[in-house]
Amino acid sequence: LSQYKYRILVNNHTHRTEEMDLERLLVRRGQPFSLALQCSTPLNPENKLAMVLHLGKEGQVVVKVLETRAVHDKWWFRQQGAQSEVLLTVHSPADAPVGLYSMTVLLLSPDGHILEQTTLETFYLLFNPWCKADSVYLPDEELLEEYILNENGILYQGSWNQISSLPWNFGQFEQDVVDICFEILDNSPSALKNPEMDTANRADPVYVSRTITAMVNANDDRGVVSGRWDGKYDDGVPPTRWTGSVPILRRWSEAGAQRVRYGQCWVFSGVACTILRCLGVPTRPVTNYSSAHDTDGNLCVDYLYDNQLESVSEGRKDMIWNYHCWVESWMDREDLPEGYGGWQALDPTPQERSDGVYCCGPCPVKAVRDGDVGIKYDAPFVFSEVNADLVTWIVYPDGQRSQVSLNQKTVGRNISTKSVYGDYREDITKHYKYPEGSVKEREVFEKAGRRVSQLKAGKGQLELKIKHAQAILGTDFDVIVEVHNVGGEDTVAQLTVTSNAVTYNSLHRGECQRKTASLTVPAQKAHKEVLRLHYDHYGACVSEHNVIRVTALVQPSGQQSAILQEVNISLSMPQLHVKVVGDAVVSRKLIAHISFTNPLPITLRGGVFTAEGAGLTSAREIQAPGDIGPGQEVKVKLSFKPTRAGLRKLLVDFDADRLKDVKGMATVIVRNK
């Protein structure tokens, strides 16, 4: 036997891994692959071929592969001789552990002695959603095109009534990403503690995906991304600067499994989506708007204010996030009763511990919809993210508290993912909950133990509304608070309106402006109070998410109870213009022209552009040439050589001292030479 040829191009093409690599063998389980063995002399028919596989970091799991007839649950191969070659077709079971295998072919004498053996060759074995017997089987080619093979996607941000889209470069087939994915699994606590058991468990997508949700955040282990929400990012990369997962994964690996600073929920979900798609598990990013973070599990989020509208919540606060991102992966749940297979919610953002570790899922989306909160993993937490009540209280100086608002319809809205048919939003709320107010919804709440709360006091004479026009970052804009008197008598009341800079997950970064007024609202009439928000005031404290929260409290004199309303105003951001010039051919130089106009009435300093694109270029950074005055345009150029053909996207971010998260994108169709 001399060396054998791996037939890499043929195999990687039929296993749909050719985008990943053309120099190494990457195959999917449950689907045969072939090798050609060179022989210096024809094989003696009395001698037999056998194959030995080693799996695991130390090769601790050994698999003997024999020439037999088809057996479903074992490795086997068949051979065909041809002059000086033997063609071997190797079959793997559809439930084999995924990972890096090394393989030797042995020539055995009739009594089983090794006469010759080939040198070790390695290959990766991945999950196979195209294979009926694999537990991640998804019988829809269009869905697989998106949820396994698409390296570009969209993460949805903003707020429920002003949804914005962030293009994201998953890049699961970029150079070395597959190696880094397995390196992440190898660094998990269970792999370090008991490598043999961990290797065997890698046959199960439930185990693998749960491990990934723990390893993407760096809270308990050698995880990938360190979360931070307080605005202090100088010792790392601000979460808003990333445009894709690949630079994060490479940075983690190159630093020897050192956490990458910093991420927030969309970064965690983008990285998890890259890893799971790369391993062969169909995965999509999901955004839930007005997402509840219920720390005490009572399916109720309580906000406490004093009568000056200062927050007085203490300890670990319940919160409503403007949006929260997680991922869903498609798999069978053989560990659960019938009917819970399909989409599973997995949340890599470190919010609550599960089995002592910051991880969440996989939780069947069906269990969330049906209120089956006893189903593992973490169904009560996901259920409350999309279903909790929001209750606001005013705490008076004497310690008395009064409930001033109850919202049962605000949490869990417009749950979104990118459509498989293009760059637009698909609403998947109906997978998570029954229609608002339906009989089915009530049944689910009872089953899940969510009490159907009523606002303690009846309806008063006053109603409160907050209105605003489209607000653009850098401009002054009006917020109008209307107090309607629907009763028959004139009413005297105290109105307090505050505006605060908040992050997307409700952390306060500072008060912008406040206004108090004593009103007399005539019967059947309305009072309008205008709060003009000046960039001079809000610009200094606005967070990198550019959200202003306006809260209004009206306290009628006498026995009527106070009422509170709140809106989150997302400030519109400028965009970058990105234009790619040249003939888009693999390995031929292209030039991207990137331009940006400063929309703010202040000078921006320390401007930096970052760009990346799967199949186009790895992450690049360009400093802006000097300060950028108000209204000033900046132009920079970036040259790169595409590495792979197909429809490709170049994503660009611009960050400066007082303006973050400005994005732009260009789509390029690259041809082979």
XYZ file of C-alpha atoms in Angstrom:
673
model
C 0.000 0.000 0.000
C 1.352 3.395 -0.764
C -0.434 6.649 0.105
C -4.105 7.091 -0.478
C -5.860 9.976 -2.154
C -8.669 11.521 -0.295
C -10.719 12.611 -3.305
C -11.333 15.798 -1.359
C -13.008 17.792 -4.105
C -15.537 15.071 -4.893
C -16.360 14.366 -1.256
C -16.527 17.962 -0.058
C -18.791 18.795 -2.985
C -21.262 15.976 -2.283
C -21.172 16.731 1.461
C -21.726 20.472 0.850
C -18.527 21.509 2.621
C -16.521 22.721 -0.380
C -16.967 26.354 0.746
C -15.118 25.472 3.974
C -12.022 23.917 2.502
C -10.668 22.317 -0.647
C -7.509 20.978 0.957
C -8.957 18.951 3.815
C -11.660 16.329 4.002
C -14.877 17.538 5.687
C -17.792 15.117 5.617
C -21.250 14.824 7.167
C -22.399 11.840 9.179
C -24.783 9.235 7.778
C -23.540 9.881 4.227
C -20.831 7.828 2.483
C -17.478 9.218 1.332
C -14.784 7.606 -0.807
C -11.003 7.135 -0.758
C -8.645 5.764 -3.372
C -5.845 3.533 -2.122
C -2.709 3.227 -4.277
C -1.167 -0.236 -4.406
C 2.305 -0.948 -5.784
C 1.240 -4.524 -6.602
C -2.296 -5.959 -6.893
C -3.685 -7.081 -3.507
C -3.539 -10.769 -2.633
C -7.218 -11.821 -2.406
C -6.462 -13.750 0.829
C -5.409 -10.581 2.649
C -8.053 -8.283 4.105
C -8.323 -4.529 4.500
C -9.468 -2.945 7.741
C -9.674 0.590 8.990
C -9.073 2.145 12.394
C -10.434 5.551 13.433
C -9.325 7.594 16.421
C -11.459 10.388 17.813
C -10.899 12.879 20.610
C -8.042 15.183 21.488
C -5.812 12.307 22.574
C -7.379 9.823 20.153
C -8.946 8.145 23.177
C -12.019 6.860 21.344
C -11.131 4.061 18.922
C -13.466 2.778 16.212
C -12.695 -0.335 14.147
C -14.270 -0.266 10.694
C -14.795 -3.553 8.894
C -15.769 -4.460 5.389
C -19.343 -5.679 5.711
C -22.768 -5.289 4.285
C -24.797 -2.216 5.254
C -25.281 -1.844 8.999
C -27.090 1.278 10.122
C -25.647 1.937 13.530
C -21.968 1.170 12.817
C -19.124 2.374 10.620
C -18.511 0.067 7.626
C -16.908 0.183 4.203
C -16.885 -1.659 0.916
C -14.034 -1.924 -1.570
C -13.673 -2.140 -5.345
C -10.366 -3.040 -6.949
C -9.185 -1.306 -10.114
C -5.674 -2.067 -11.542
C -3.275 -0.324 -9.153
C -5.995 1.268 -6.999
C -8.604 0.182 -4.513
C -11.636 2.414 -4.108
C -13.050 2.413 -0.576
C -16.536 3.742 0.172
C -16.852 4.524 3.864
C -20.235 4.739 5.642
C -20.629 6.500 8.991
C -23.642 6.053 11.281
C -26.012 9.045 11.418
C -25.502 9.231 15.190
C -21.691 9.174 15.231
C -19.986 11.805 17.421
C -18.924 14.885 15.445
C -15.292 15.902 15.589
C -11.816 15.451 14.151
C -11.106 11.801 13.274
C -7.783 10.301 12.296
C -7.774 7.221 10.094
C -5.389 4.404 9.212
C -5.989 1.649 6.653
C -4.483 -1.736 7.576
C -3.625 -4.698 5.382
C -4.245 -7.880 7.392
C -3.071 -11.445 6.766
C -5.722 -14.227 6.849
C -4.873 -14.827 10.543
C -5.249 -11.133 11.435
C -1.636 -9.922 11.542
C -0.914 -6.409 10.317
C 1.177 -6.673 7.160
C 1.131 -2.988 6.241
C -0.529 0.248 7.258
C -0.960 3.697 5.768
C 0.079 6.868 7.568
C -2.544 8.709 9.597
C -4.915 10.989 7.733
C -7.493 13.220 9.391
C -11.011 14.359 8.524
C -13.793 16.306 10.214
C -17.194 14.688 10.688
C -20.127 17.126 11.009
C -23.877 16.928 11.709
C -25.938 16.198 8.594
C -29.305 17.956 8.280
C -29.679 16.434 4.771
C -29.715 12.893 6.211
C -33.073 11.427 7.272
C -31.575 9.407 10.120
C -29.683 12.367 11.649
C -31.426 14.024 14.608
C -30.894 17.458 12.983
C -32.616 16.365 9.725
C -34.534 19.262 8.127
C -36.418 18.152 5.012
C -36.478 21.503 3.194
C -33.718 22.545 0.805
C -34.673 26.255 0.874
C -34.412 26.340 4.667
C -31.033 24.561 4.601
C -29.757 27.058 2.024
C -30.349 29.758 4.662
C -29.909 28.044 8.033
C -26.731 26.074 7.175
C -25.205 27.563 4.029
C -25.840 31.325 4.202
C -22.831 33.144 5.640
C -24.633 36.488 5.767
C -27.689 37.397 7.750
C -29.576 40.077 9.600
C -29.883 40.618 13.339
C -32.930 42.697 14.280
C -32.558 45.556 16.778
C -34.345 48.806 17.690
C -37.696 48.656 19.446
C -41.004 46.900 18.766
C -42.472 49.892 16.947
C -39.227 50.906 15.220
C -37.427 47.772 14.119
C -33.938 48.209 12.674
C -31.788 45.626 10.936
C -28.102 44.974 11.480
C -26.397 43.018 8.662
C -24.123 40.358 10.212
C -21.307 38.343 8.707
C -21.605 34.815 10.158
C -18.708 33.548 8.014
C -19.087 29.910 9.115
C -17.061 28.689 6.108
C -14.170 31.126 6.441
C -10.633 29.785 6.861
C -10.093 27.859 10.144
C -13.531 28.625 11.604
C -14.367 24.909 11.795
C -11.154 24.285 13.787
C -12.047 27.073 16.205
C -15.564 25.637 16.710
C -14.110 22.318 17.856
C -11.484 24.142 19.914
C -14.371 25.841 21.754
C -15.960 22.450 22.487
C -12.558 21.113 23.642
C -12.279 23.972 26.151
C -15.658 23.364 27.784
C -15.527 22.367 31.483
C -16.945 18.893 30.752
C -14.392 18.267 27.972
C -11.538 19.276 30.271
C -12.884 17.178 33.153
C -13.910 14.015 31.319
C -12.749 14.104 27.681
C -13.866 10.574 26.865
C -17.458 11.105 28.004
C -17.584 14.517 26.341
C -16.399 13.031 23.024
C -19.130 10.373 23.118
C -21.764 13.007 23.990
C -20.877 14.973 20.873
C -23.153 12.653 18.942
C -26.081 14.539 20.496
C -27.034 18.000 19.183
C -28.883 18.724 22.454
C -25.618 18.312 24.378
C -23.521 20.160 21.793
C -25.888 23.141 21.463
C -26.271 23.501 25.241
C -22.469 23.451 25.587
C -22.214 26.180 22.935
C -24.647 28.468 24.834
C -22.392 28.161 27.888
C -19.131 28.606 25.956
C -20.088 31.649 23.858
C -20.213 33.767 27.031
C -17.103 33.963 29.179
C -18.898 33.903 32.530
C -17.927 30.525 33.973
C -15.318 29.034 31.719
C -12.850 29.649 28.919
C -15.736 31.135 26.966
C -15.478 33.340 23.906
C -17.081 36.724 24.589
C -17.129 38.852 27.716
C -20.402 40.739 28.200
C -20.449 44.369 29.291
C -23.282 46.901 29.346
C -21.978 49.897 31.313
C -20.479 51.926 28.461
C -16.859 51.466 29.591
C -15.215 49.599 26.725
C -11.792 51.258 26.499
C -9.916 48.039 27.315
C -11.616 46.190 24.458
C -13.867 46.601 21.434
C -17.250 48.306 22.011
C -20.022 45.744 21.354
C -21.541 47.971 18.652
C -18.354 47.940 16.556
C -18.466 44.258 15.533
C -19.980 43.435 12.141
C -19.499 39.669 12.261
C -18.389 36.616 14.230
C -15.124 35.646 12.516
C -12.831 38.344 13.992
C -14.174 37.449 17.451
C -13.571 33.700 17.020
C -10.083 34.239 15.592
C -9.152 36.651 18.352
C -10.279 34.132 21.008
C -8.292 31.311 19.415
C -5.127 33.297 18.715
C -4.991 34.502 22.324
C -5.104 30.898 23.589
C -8.792 30.682 24.584
C -8.778 34.146 26.179
C -12.146 35.937 26.371
C -12.776 38.663 23.815
C -14.008 41.992 25.169
C -16.919 42.990 24.678
C -20.274 41.685 23.563
C -23.978 42.259 24.147
C -26.916 40.005 23.269
C -26.772 40.300 19.461
C -23.029 39.577 19.496
C -23.531 36.417 21.603
C -26.332 35.239 19.307
C -24.365 36.030 16.125
C -21.351 34.035 17.351
C -23.530 31.091 18.479
C -25.265 31.051 15.082
C -21.899 30.893 13.289
C -20.681 27.967 15.417
C -23.896 25.937 15.131
C -24.227 26.458 11.358
C -20.580 25.503 10.954
C -21.089 22.256 12.905
C -24.106 21.432 10.730
C -27.022 22.293 13.039
C -29.695 24.382 11.234
C -29.786 27.670 13.179
C -31.381 31.100 12.912
C -30.999 34.257 15.018
C -34.168 35.494 16.716
C -35.070 38.863 18.253
C -37.796 39.266 20.873
C -39.033 42.837 21.384
C -39.922 44.096 24.876
C -38.210 41.061 26.321
C -38.693 40.433 30.032
C -35.791 39.534 32.275
C -37.645 38.146 35.257
C -35.034 37.515 37.966
C -37.334 35.942 40.567
C -39.426 33.766 38.264
C -42.849 35.143 39.276
C -43.779 35.903 35.639
C -44.038 39.526 36.592
C -41.606 42.388 36.054
C -41.939 45.088 38.702
C -40.669 48.657 38.191
C -40.521 50.845 41.313
C -40.324 54.662 41.196
C -40.658 57.343 43.863
C -43.119 60.187 43.277
C -40.351 62.229 41.598
C -39.940 59.421 39.017
C -36.551 58.327 40.355
C -36.060 54.561 40.146
C -36.031 52.904 43.585
C -35.806 49.253 42.493
C -33.168 47.501 44.587
C -30.898 44.489 44.252
C -31.062 42.360 41.109
C -33.678 44.203 39.151
C -36.361 42.732 36.957
C -36.062 44.472 33.596
C -37.676 44.851 30.214
C -35.127 44.911 27.404
C -36.135 46.886 24.281
C -35.104 43.762 22.427
C -33.219 40.602 23.200
C -31.526 38.258 20.734
C -31.099 34.508 20.989
C -30.941 31.690 18.407
C -33.129 28.744 17.470
C -31.706 25.429 16.297
C -33.587 22.622 14.613
C -33.314 19.137 16.170
C -35.164 16.098 17.441
C -35.608 15.830 21.208
C -35.161 12.133 21.891
C -34.620 13.060 25.569
C -38.216 14.371 25.832
C -41.737 12.994 25.302
C -43.002 12.875 21.699
C -43.767 16.174 19.963
C -41.069 18.525 21.252
C -38.708 18.231 18.265
C -38.261 21.099 15.801
C -37.096 24.602 16.684
C -35.335 24.922 20.054
C -34.554 28.262 21.730
C -30.907 28.627 22.816
C -29.714 31.766 24.573
C -25.955 32.345 24.956
C -26.311 35.754 26.691
C -25.379 35.389 30.377
C -28.614 36.305 32.198
C -29.433 33.536 34.673
C -27.701 30.360 35.762
C -29.048 26.992 34.604
C -27.688 23.910 36.407
C -25.209 26.303 38.035
C -23.831 27.627 34.733
C -24.721 30.615 32.569
C -26.398 28.834 29.698
C -29.953 28.540 28.437
C -31.623 25.854 26.324
C -32.246 24.028 24.176
C -35.888 24.740 25.036
C -38.580 23.557 22.602
C -40.399 26.599 21.203
C -43.570 24.479 21.298
C -43.173 24.050 25.090
C -43.037 27.848 25.443
C -46.167 28.295 23.326
C -48.089 25.640 25.242
C -46.944 26.736 28.704
C -45.202 23.397 29.387
C -42.751 25.011 31.786
C -41.634 21.660 33.227
C -39.929 20.715 29.955
C -36.155 21.009 29.852
C -34.194 23.099 29.392
C -35.074 26.453 30.984
C -38.674 26.708 29.741
C -39.848 28.943 32.653
C -37.209 31.558 31.846
C -37.968 31.648 28.110
C -41.716 31.619 28.839
C -41.405 34.722 31.008
C -39.190 36.484 28.411
C -42.168 36.475 26.039
C -45.100 36.507 28.506
C -44.380 38.348 31.761
C -46.631 41.163 33.015
C -45.088 44.584 33.449
C -46.275 46.300 36.637
C -45.174 49.788 37.680
C -45.421 51.013 41.256
C -44.958 54.382 42.906
C -43.370 54.142 46.340
C -44.346 57.117 48.515
C -42.124 58.679 51.225
C -44.111 56.860 53.947
C -43.305 53.487 52.285
C -46.828 53.024 50.882
C -46.834 51.743 47.309
C -49.480 52.151 44.665
C -49.755 50.299 41.374
C -49.816 52.881 38.572
C -49.699 50.745 35.462
C -50.213 47.161 34.409
C -49.226 46.016 30.943
C -50.160 42.519 29.877
C -49.690 43.109 26.178
C -46.293 44.796 26.089
C -43.926 41.875 26.617
C -42.916 39.539 23.786
C -43.851 41.345 20.573
C -42.863 41.102 16.916
C -40.543 38.135 17.473
C -38.393 38.295 14.348
C -35.921 36.424 12.186
C -34.615 36.970 8.658
C -36.756 35.404 5.948
C -35.233 32.528 3.981
C -36.482 34.233 0.809
C -34.519 37.481 1.081
C -33.323 40.303 3.291
C -36.629 40.983 4.974
C -38.184 40.194 8.336
C -40.287 37.136 9.096
C -42.532 37.400 12.156
C -42.488 34.204 14.228
C -44.438 35.438 17.288
C -47.159 32.829 16.640
C -44.649 30.021 17.308
C -44.088 31.402 20.818
C -47.590 32.430 21.884
C -51.259 32.089 21.022
C -53.144 35.197 19.838
C -53.456 37.907 22.488
C -56.690 37.524 24.448
C -57.613 34.120 22.966
C -59.085 31.293 25.059
C -55.992 29.238 24.279
C -53.748 31.993 25.682
C -55.712 32.011 28.963
C -55.403 28.198 29.229
C -51.653 28.407 28.712
C -51.290 31.081 31.412
C -53.206 28.932 33.883
C -51.108 25.909 33.042
C -47.877 27.901 33.450
C -49.059 29.415 36.739
C -49.202 33.004 35.538
C -51.957 34.738 37.456
C -54.147 36.945 35.316
C -53.591 40.205 37.177
C -55.947 43.146 37.259
C -54.953 46.753 37.854
C -55.735 47.281 41.541
C -57.663 50.541 41.158
C -60.485 50.976 38.685
C -60.286 53.362 35.721
C -59.864 56.988 36.764
C -60.994 60.148 34.994
C -57.591 60.863 33.457
C -55.826 59.141 30.581
C -52.245 59.688 29.495
C -50.638 59.511 26.034
C -47.111 60.265 24.795
C -46.513 61.179 21.146
C -43.397 62.085 19.189
C -42.308 62.555 15.579
C -39.439 60.594 14.020
C -36.389 61.648 16.038
C -33.003 61.965 14.343
C -29.767 61.760 16.315
C -28.130 65.184 16.469
C -31.347 67.208 16.113
C -33.725 68.760 18.640
C -37.218 67.215 18.699
C -40.542 67.526 20.533
C -42.279 64.998 22.737
C -45.951 65.750 23.426
C -47.608 64.453 26.585
C -51.408 64.554 26.451
C -53.534 64.320 29.598
C -57.156 63.562 28.656
C -59.971 64.096 31.134
C -62.700 61.610 30.211
C -64.783 62.369 33.321
C -67.513 64.903 33.982
C -65.574 67.169 36.348
C -62.536 69.421 36.049
C -59.512 67.685 37.587
C -56.421 69.115 39.256
C -53.245 67.059 38.847
C -49.474 67.151 39.079
C -47.618 66.058 35.897
C -43.984 64.916 35.950
C -42.175 64.103 32.688
C -38.597 62.826 32.567
C -36.356 61.853 29.689
C -33.439 59.505 30.304
C -30.686 58.087 28.149
C -30.977 54.288 28.436
C -29.313 51.261 26.904
C -31.289 48.734 24.872
C -31.538 46.600 28.027
C -32.901 49.368 30.259
C -29.785 50.516 32.098
C -29.923 54.240 32.892
C -27.050 56.344 31.599
C -28.286 59.699 32.822
C -31.238 62.068 32.881
C -31.534 64.414 29.900
C -34.387 66.736 30.880
C -37.395 66.784 33.191
C -40.465 68.956 33.479
C -43.106 69.274 36.177
C -46.383 71.131 35.886
C -49.508 71.670 37.968
C -52.540 71.292 35.735
C -56.260 71.783 35.814
C -57.746 69.626 33.070
C -61.319 70.656 32.177
C -63.937 67.904 31.864
C -63.950 66.158 28.446
C -60.869 68.142 27.358
C -57.146 67.445 27.057
C -54.027 69.237 28.252
C -50.925 69.096 26.031
C -47.475 69.494 27.537
C -44.538 69.818 25.108
C -41.055 68.708 26.132
C -38.419 69.847 23.652
C -35.383 67.574 23.746
C -32.186 69.392 22.797
C -29.128 67.589 21.448
C -27.094 69.833 23.788
C -28.766 68.030 26.689
C -29.194 64.453 25.493
C -26.060 64.234 23.318
C -23.696 64.088 26.264
C -25.362 61.135 27.990
C -27.038 59.166 25.157
C -25.889 55.529 25.123
C -24.293 53.739 22.171
C -27.778 52.325 21.445
C -29.214 55.854 20.965
C -32.415 55.339 22.940
C -34.234 58.022 24.944
C -36.891 56.823 27.402
C -39.622 59.328 28.202
C -41.681 58.611 31.315
C -44.761 60.589 32.331
C -46.550 60.381 35.682
C -49.798 62.158 36.403
C -50.933 62.353 40.057
C -54.498 63.634 40.418
C -55.352 65.332 43.706
C -57.842 63.523 45.918
C -58.621 59.833 45.868
C -57.932 59.010 42.218
C -54.864 56.867 41.644
C -51.807 58.027 39.727
C -51.125 56.780 36.183
C -47.864 56.295 34.344
C -46.882 55.938 30.696
C -43.508 55.317 29.117
C -42.102 55.299 25.576
C -38.694 54.383 24.208
C -37.619 56.650 21.374
C -34.998 55.176 19.042
C -32.995 57.974 17.442
C -32.451 57.488 13.705
C -28.854 56.996 12.696
C -26.984 58.121 9.572
C -25.663 55.463 7.199
C -22.340 54.907 5.502
C -22.211 54.830 1.725
C -20.215 51.879 0.426
C -19.528 51.419 -3.280
C -17.351 48.652 -4.708
C -15.538 49.412 -7.977
C -13.859 46.914 -10.317
C -14.464 43.537 -11.919
C -15.433 41.130 -9.132
C -13.344 38.031 -9.853
C -11.680 35.681 -7.354
C -8.129 36.862 -6.486
C -8.469 40.087 -8.471
C -8.212 43.452 -6.705
C -11.373 45.426 -5.935
C -11.669 48.859 -4.340
C -14.382 49.857 -1.871
C -15.126 53.594 -1.602
C -16.574 54.362 1.821
C -18.025 57.789 2.627
C -19.688 59.274 5.674
C -21.133 62.684 6.552
C -21.119 63.814 10.194
C -24.775 64.590 11.042
C -24.034 65.990 14.504
C -23.575 69.637 15.472
C -20.234 68.720 17.098
C -16.766 67.633 15.908
C -16.056 63.891 15.945
C -12.621 62.640 17.003
C -10.829 59.303 16.781
C -12.959 58.015 13.900
C -12.295 54.446 12.762
C -13.807 52.338 9.953
C -13.855 48.527 10.167
C -14.805 46.286 7.247
C -15.194 42.548 6.669
C -17.016 40.122 4.413
C -17.100 36.336 4.096
C -15.348 35.377 0.852
C -14.216 38.988 0.326
C -11.815 40.064 3.075
C -10.921 39.373 6.676
C -11.523 42.204 9.171
C -9.687 45.428 8.291
C -9.415 48.726 10.123
C -8.896 52.202 8.627
C -8.409 55.352 10.722
C -10.391 58.391 9.612
C -8.041 61.152 8.384
C -8.273 63.587 11.346
C -11.220 65.241 13.083
C -14.600 65.445 11.353
C -16.461 68.728 11.788
C -20.268 69.154 11.779
C -21.651 68.366 8.313
C -18.206 67.363 7.029
C -17.838 64.402 4.632
C -15.057 61.825 5.000
C -13.970 59.404 2.272
C -11.708 56.383 2.654
C -10.679 53.587 0.278
C -10.166 49.901 0.953
C -8.655 47.468 -1.528
C -9.115 43.703 -1.225
C -9.055 40.494 -3.262
C -12.134 38.227 -3.052
C -11.302 34.631 -2.057
C -14.533 32.828 -3.025
C -17.148 33.168 -5.758
C -20.849 33.833 -5.189
C -23.062 36.557 -3.748
C -20.968 38.314 -1.088
C -21.547 41.215 1.296
C -19.012 43.760 2.488
C -20.045 45.130 5.890
C -18.586 48.390 7.229
C -18.846 50.066 10.650
C -17.832 53.598 11.683
C -17.137 54.550 15.314
C -15.925 57.822 16.828
C -15.843 59.340 20.315
C -19.403 60.731 20.206
C -21.005 58.546 17.538
C -21.012 54.752 17.472
C -22.593 51.986 15.433
C -22.886 53.683 12.020
C -23.208 50.894 9.452
C -23.050 50.447 5.706
C -23.053 47.540 3.267
C -22.331 46.686 -0.359
C -23.363 43.497 -2.177
C -20.912 42.030 -4.686
C -21.344 39.080 -7.050
C -17.938 37.432 -7.403
C -17.086 35.156 -10.357
C -14.427 32.492 -10.631
C -11.508 33.309 -12.922
